[in-house]
Tab-separated table of C-alpha atoms in Angstrom:
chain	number	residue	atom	x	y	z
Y	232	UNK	CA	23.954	27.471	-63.933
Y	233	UNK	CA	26.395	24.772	-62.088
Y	234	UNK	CA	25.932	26.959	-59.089
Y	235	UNK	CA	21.986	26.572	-58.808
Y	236	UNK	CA	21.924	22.611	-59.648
Y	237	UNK	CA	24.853	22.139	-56.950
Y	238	UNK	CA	22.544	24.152	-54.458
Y	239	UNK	CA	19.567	22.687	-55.800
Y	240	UNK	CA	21.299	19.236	-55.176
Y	241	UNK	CA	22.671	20.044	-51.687
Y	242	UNK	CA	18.676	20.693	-50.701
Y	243	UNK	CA	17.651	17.581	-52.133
Y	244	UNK	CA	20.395	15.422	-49.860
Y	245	UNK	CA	19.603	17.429	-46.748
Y	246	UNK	CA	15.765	17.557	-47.199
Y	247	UNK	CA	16.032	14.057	-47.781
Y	248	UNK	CA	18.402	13.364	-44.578
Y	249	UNK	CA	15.892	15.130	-42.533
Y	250	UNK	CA	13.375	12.930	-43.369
Y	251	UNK	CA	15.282	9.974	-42.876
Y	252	UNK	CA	16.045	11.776	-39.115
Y	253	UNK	CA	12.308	12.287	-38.618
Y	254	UNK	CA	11.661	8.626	-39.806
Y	255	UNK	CA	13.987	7.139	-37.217
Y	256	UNK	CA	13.104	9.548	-34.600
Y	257	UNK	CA	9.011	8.630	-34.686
Y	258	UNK	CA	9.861	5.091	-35.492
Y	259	UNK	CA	12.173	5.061	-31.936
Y	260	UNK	CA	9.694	6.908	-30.144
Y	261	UNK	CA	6.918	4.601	-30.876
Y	262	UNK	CA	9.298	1.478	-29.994
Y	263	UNK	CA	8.347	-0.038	-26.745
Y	264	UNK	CA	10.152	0.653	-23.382
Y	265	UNK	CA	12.839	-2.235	-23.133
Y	266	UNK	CA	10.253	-4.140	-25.581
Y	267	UNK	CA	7.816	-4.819	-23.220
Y	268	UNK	CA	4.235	-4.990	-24.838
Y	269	UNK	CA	2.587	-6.400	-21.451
Y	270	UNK	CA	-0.134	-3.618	-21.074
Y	271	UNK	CA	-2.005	-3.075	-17.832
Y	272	UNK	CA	-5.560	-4.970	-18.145
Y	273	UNK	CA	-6.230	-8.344	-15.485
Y	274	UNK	CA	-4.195	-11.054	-15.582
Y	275	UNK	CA	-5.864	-14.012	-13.940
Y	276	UNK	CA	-5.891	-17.791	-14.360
Y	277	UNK	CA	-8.023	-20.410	-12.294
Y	278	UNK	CA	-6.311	-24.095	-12.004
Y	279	UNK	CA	-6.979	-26.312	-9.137
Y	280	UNK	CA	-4.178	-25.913	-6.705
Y	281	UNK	CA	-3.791	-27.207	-3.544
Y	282	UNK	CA	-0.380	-24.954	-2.339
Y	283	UNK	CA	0.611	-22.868	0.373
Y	284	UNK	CA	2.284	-19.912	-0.181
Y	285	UNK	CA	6.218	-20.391	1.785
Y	286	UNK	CA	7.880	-16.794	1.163
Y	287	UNK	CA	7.575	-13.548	-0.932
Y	288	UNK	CA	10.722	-11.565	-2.185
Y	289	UNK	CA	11.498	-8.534	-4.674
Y	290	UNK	CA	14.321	-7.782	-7.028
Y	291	UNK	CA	15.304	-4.742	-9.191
Y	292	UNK	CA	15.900	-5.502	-12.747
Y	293	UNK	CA	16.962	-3.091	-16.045
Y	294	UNK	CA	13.397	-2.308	-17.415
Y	295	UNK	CA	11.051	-3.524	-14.261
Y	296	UNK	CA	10.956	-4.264	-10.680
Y	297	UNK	CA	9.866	-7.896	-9.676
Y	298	UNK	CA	8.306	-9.333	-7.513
Y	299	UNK	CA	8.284	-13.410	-6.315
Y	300	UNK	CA	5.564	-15.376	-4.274
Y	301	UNK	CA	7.557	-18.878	-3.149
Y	302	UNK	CA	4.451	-21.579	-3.431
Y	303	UNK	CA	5.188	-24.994	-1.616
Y	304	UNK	CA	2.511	-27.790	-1.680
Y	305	UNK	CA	1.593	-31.096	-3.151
Y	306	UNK	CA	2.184	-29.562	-7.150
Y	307	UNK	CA	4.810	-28.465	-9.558
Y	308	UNK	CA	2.619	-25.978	-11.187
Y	309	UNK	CA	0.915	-23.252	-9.849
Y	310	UNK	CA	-2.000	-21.444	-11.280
Y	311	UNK	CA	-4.763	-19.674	-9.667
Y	312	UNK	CA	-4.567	-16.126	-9.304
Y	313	UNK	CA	-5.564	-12.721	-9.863
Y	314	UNK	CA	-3.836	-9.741	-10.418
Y	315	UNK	CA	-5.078	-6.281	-12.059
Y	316	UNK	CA	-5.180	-2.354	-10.663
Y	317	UNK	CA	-7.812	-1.627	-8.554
Y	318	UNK	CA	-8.847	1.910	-6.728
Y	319	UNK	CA	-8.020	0.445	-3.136
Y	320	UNK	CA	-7.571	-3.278	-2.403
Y	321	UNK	CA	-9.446	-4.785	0.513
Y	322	UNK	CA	-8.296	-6.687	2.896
Y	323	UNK	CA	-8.889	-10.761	2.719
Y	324	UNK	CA	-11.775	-11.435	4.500
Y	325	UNK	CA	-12.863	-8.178	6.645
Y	326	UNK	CA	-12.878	-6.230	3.390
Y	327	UNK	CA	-10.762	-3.704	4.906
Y	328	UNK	CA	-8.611	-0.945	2.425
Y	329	UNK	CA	-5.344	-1.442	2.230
Y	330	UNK	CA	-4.153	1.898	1.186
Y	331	UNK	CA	-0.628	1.606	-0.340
Y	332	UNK	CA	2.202	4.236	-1.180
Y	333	UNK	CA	1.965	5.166	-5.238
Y	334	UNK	CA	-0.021	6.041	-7.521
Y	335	UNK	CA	-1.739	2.883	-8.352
Y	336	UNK	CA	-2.662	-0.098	-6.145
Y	337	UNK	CA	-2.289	-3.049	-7.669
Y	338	UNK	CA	-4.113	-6.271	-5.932
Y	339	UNK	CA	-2.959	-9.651	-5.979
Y	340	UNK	CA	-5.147	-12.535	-5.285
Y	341	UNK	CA	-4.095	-16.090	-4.784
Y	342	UNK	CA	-5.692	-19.276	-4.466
Y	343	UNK	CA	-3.322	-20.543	-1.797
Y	344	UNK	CA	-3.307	-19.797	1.948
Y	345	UNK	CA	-0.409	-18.757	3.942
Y	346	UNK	CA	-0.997	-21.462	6.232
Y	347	UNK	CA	-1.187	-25.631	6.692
Y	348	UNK	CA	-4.093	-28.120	7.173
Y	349	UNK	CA	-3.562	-27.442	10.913
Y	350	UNK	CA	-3.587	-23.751	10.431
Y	351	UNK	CA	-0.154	-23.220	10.996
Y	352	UNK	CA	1.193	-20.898	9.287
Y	353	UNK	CA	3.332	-21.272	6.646
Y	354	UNK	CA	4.533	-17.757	5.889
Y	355	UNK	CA	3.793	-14.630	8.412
Y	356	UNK	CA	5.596	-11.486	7.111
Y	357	UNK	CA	7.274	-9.833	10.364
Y	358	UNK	CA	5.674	-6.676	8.899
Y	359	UNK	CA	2.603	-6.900	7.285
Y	360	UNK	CA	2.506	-3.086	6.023
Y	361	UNK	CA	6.084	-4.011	4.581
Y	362	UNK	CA	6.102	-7.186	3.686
Y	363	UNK	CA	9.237	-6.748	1.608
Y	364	UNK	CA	12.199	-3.950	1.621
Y	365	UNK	CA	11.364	-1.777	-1.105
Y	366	UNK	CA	13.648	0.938	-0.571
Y	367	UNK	CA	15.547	2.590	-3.506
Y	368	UNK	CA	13.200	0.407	-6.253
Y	369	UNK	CA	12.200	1.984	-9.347
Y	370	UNK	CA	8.580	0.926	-9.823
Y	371	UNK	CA	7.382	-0.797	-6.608
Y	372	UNK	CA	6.110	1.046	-3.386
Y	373	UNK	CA	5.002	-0.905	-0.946
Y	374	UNK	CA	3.739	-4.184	-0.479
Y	375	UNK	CA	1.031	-4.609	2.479
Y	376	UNK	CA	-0.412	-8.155	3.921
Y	377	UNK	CA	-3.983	-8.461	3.420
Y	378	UNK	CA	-4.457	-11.169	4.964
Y	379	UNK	CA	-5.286	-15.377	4.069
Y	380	UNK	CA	-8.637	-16.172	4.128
Y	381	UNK	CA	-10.659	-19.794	3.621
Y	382	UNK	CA	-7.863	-21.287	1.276
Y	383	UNK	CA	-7.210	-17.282	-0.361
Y	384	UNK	CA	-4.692	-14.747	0.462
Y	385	UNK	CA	-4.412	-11.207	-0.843
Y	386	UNK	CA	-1.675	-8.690	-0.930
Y	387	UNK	CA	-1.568	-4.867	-1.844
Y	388	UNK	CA	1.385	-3.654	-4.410
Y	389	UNK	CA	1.748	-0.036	-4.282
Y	390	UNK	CA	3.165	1.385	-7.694
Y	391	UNK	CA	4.933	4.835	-8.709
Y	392	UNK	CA	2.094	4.735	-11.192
Y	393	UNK	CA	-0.468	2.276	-13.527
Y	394	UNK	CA	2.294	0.980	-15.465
Y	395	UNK	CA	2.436	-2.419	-18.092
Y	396	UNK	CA	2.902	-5.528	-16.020
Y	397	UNK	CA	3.084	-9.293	-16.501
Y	398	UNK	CA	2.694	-12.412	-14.610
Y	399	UNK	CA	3.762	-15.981	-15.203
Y	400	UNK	CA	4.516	-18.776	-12.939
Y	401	UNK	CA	7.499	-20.866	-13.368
Y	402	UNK	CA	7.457	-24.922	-12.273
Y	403	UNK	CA	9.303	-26.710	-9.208
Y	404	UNK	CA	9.142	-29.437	-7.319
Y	405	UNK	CA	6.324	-31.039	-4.863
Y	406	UNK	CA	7.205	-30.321	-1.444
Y	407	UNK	CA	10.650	-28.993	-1.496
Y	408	UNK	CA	11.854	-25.375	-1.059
Y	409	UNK	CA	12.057	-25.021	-4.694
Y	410	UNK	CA	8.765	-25.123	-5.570
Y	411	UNK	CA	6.209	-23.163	-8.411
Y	412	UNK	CA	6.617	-19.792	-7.864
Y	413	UNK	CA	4.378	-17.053	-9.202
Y	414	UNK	CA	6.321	-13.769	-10.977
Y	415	UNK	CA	4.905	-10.580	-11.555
Y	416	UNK	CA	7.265	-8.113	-13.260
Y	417	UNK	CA	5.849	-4.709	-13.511
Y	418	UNK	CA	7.556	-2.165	-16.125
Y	419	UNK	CA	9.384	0.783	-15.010
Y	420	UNK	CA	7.551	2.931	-17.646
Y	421	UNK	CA	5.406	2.685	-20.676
């Protein structure tokens, strides 16, 4: 009889351990990559802005790739744009695609031109089908130059696939090379 409760006990403890296994299994699976709950819908915001937009750089990070757009102008803040997936994003004022490298195309309007009051401008990427190195990057592409049009200027991200993504802008000072910048950090999986 102390034979069948010890084996009787023994199944308890490792049906119950199982379950505990299973429970933190499907619990880890459904945690989100790195924590990031961003999603993948539009993120826009309209302020009224009056900034030019100075330079536009990458990085590589842990859980996403990022990418920077260097504002310079009379403000601190900057906050006029639009950013969501799109099937192909046209270029700023012919309306021409922009096809991109990836498996989503991910369009980024802003309500600053890349040029002065003059019409000088104030950034001109020295390749405007690769605006930035993206070699060896997890997420990102490509990133093509659409083009600045009556006070707007659009640009083409080309992404491994339609993953969660975010974008914020961070404060700086009025005409100085630290000024707002706009960040948008797209996740290197779901």
């Amino acid at each position: 009889m102390n034979t069948i409760r010890i084996r009787l006990f023994v199944l308890a403890v490792t049906t119950a351990l199982a379950a505990i296994g299973v429970t933190a299994t499907a619990q880890a699976a459904s945690a989100p990559y790195c924590g990031i709950t961003w999603g993948s819908l539009p993120k826009a915001h309209a302020a009224t802005d009056t900034d030019m937009i100075n330079d536009v750089r990458a990085g590589r990070h842990t859980c996403y790739d990022r990418l920077v757009v260097d504002i310079g102008g009379q403000d601190t803040t900057f906050g006029s744009y639009d950013v969501r997936y799109v099937p192909v994003v046209l270029s700023e004022g012919q309306g021409s695609p922009l096809p991109v490298r990836g498996d989503a195309d991910l369009q980024i309007v802003l309500k600053a031109p890349a040029y002065d009051q003059n019409g000088n401008p104030t950034f001109a990427p020295a390749n405007r089908d690769e605006v930035v190195n993206l070699a060896g990057y997890s997420t990102f592409r490509q990133l093509r130059w659409g083009g600045s049009f009556e006070g707007y200027t659009t640009m083409a991200l080309g992404v491994r696939a339609q993953l969660p993504f975010r974008v914020f802008t961070l404060a700086g000072t009025p005409n100085s090379d630290d000024g707002p910048r706009l960040v948008i950090d797209v996740a290197h999986r779901w």
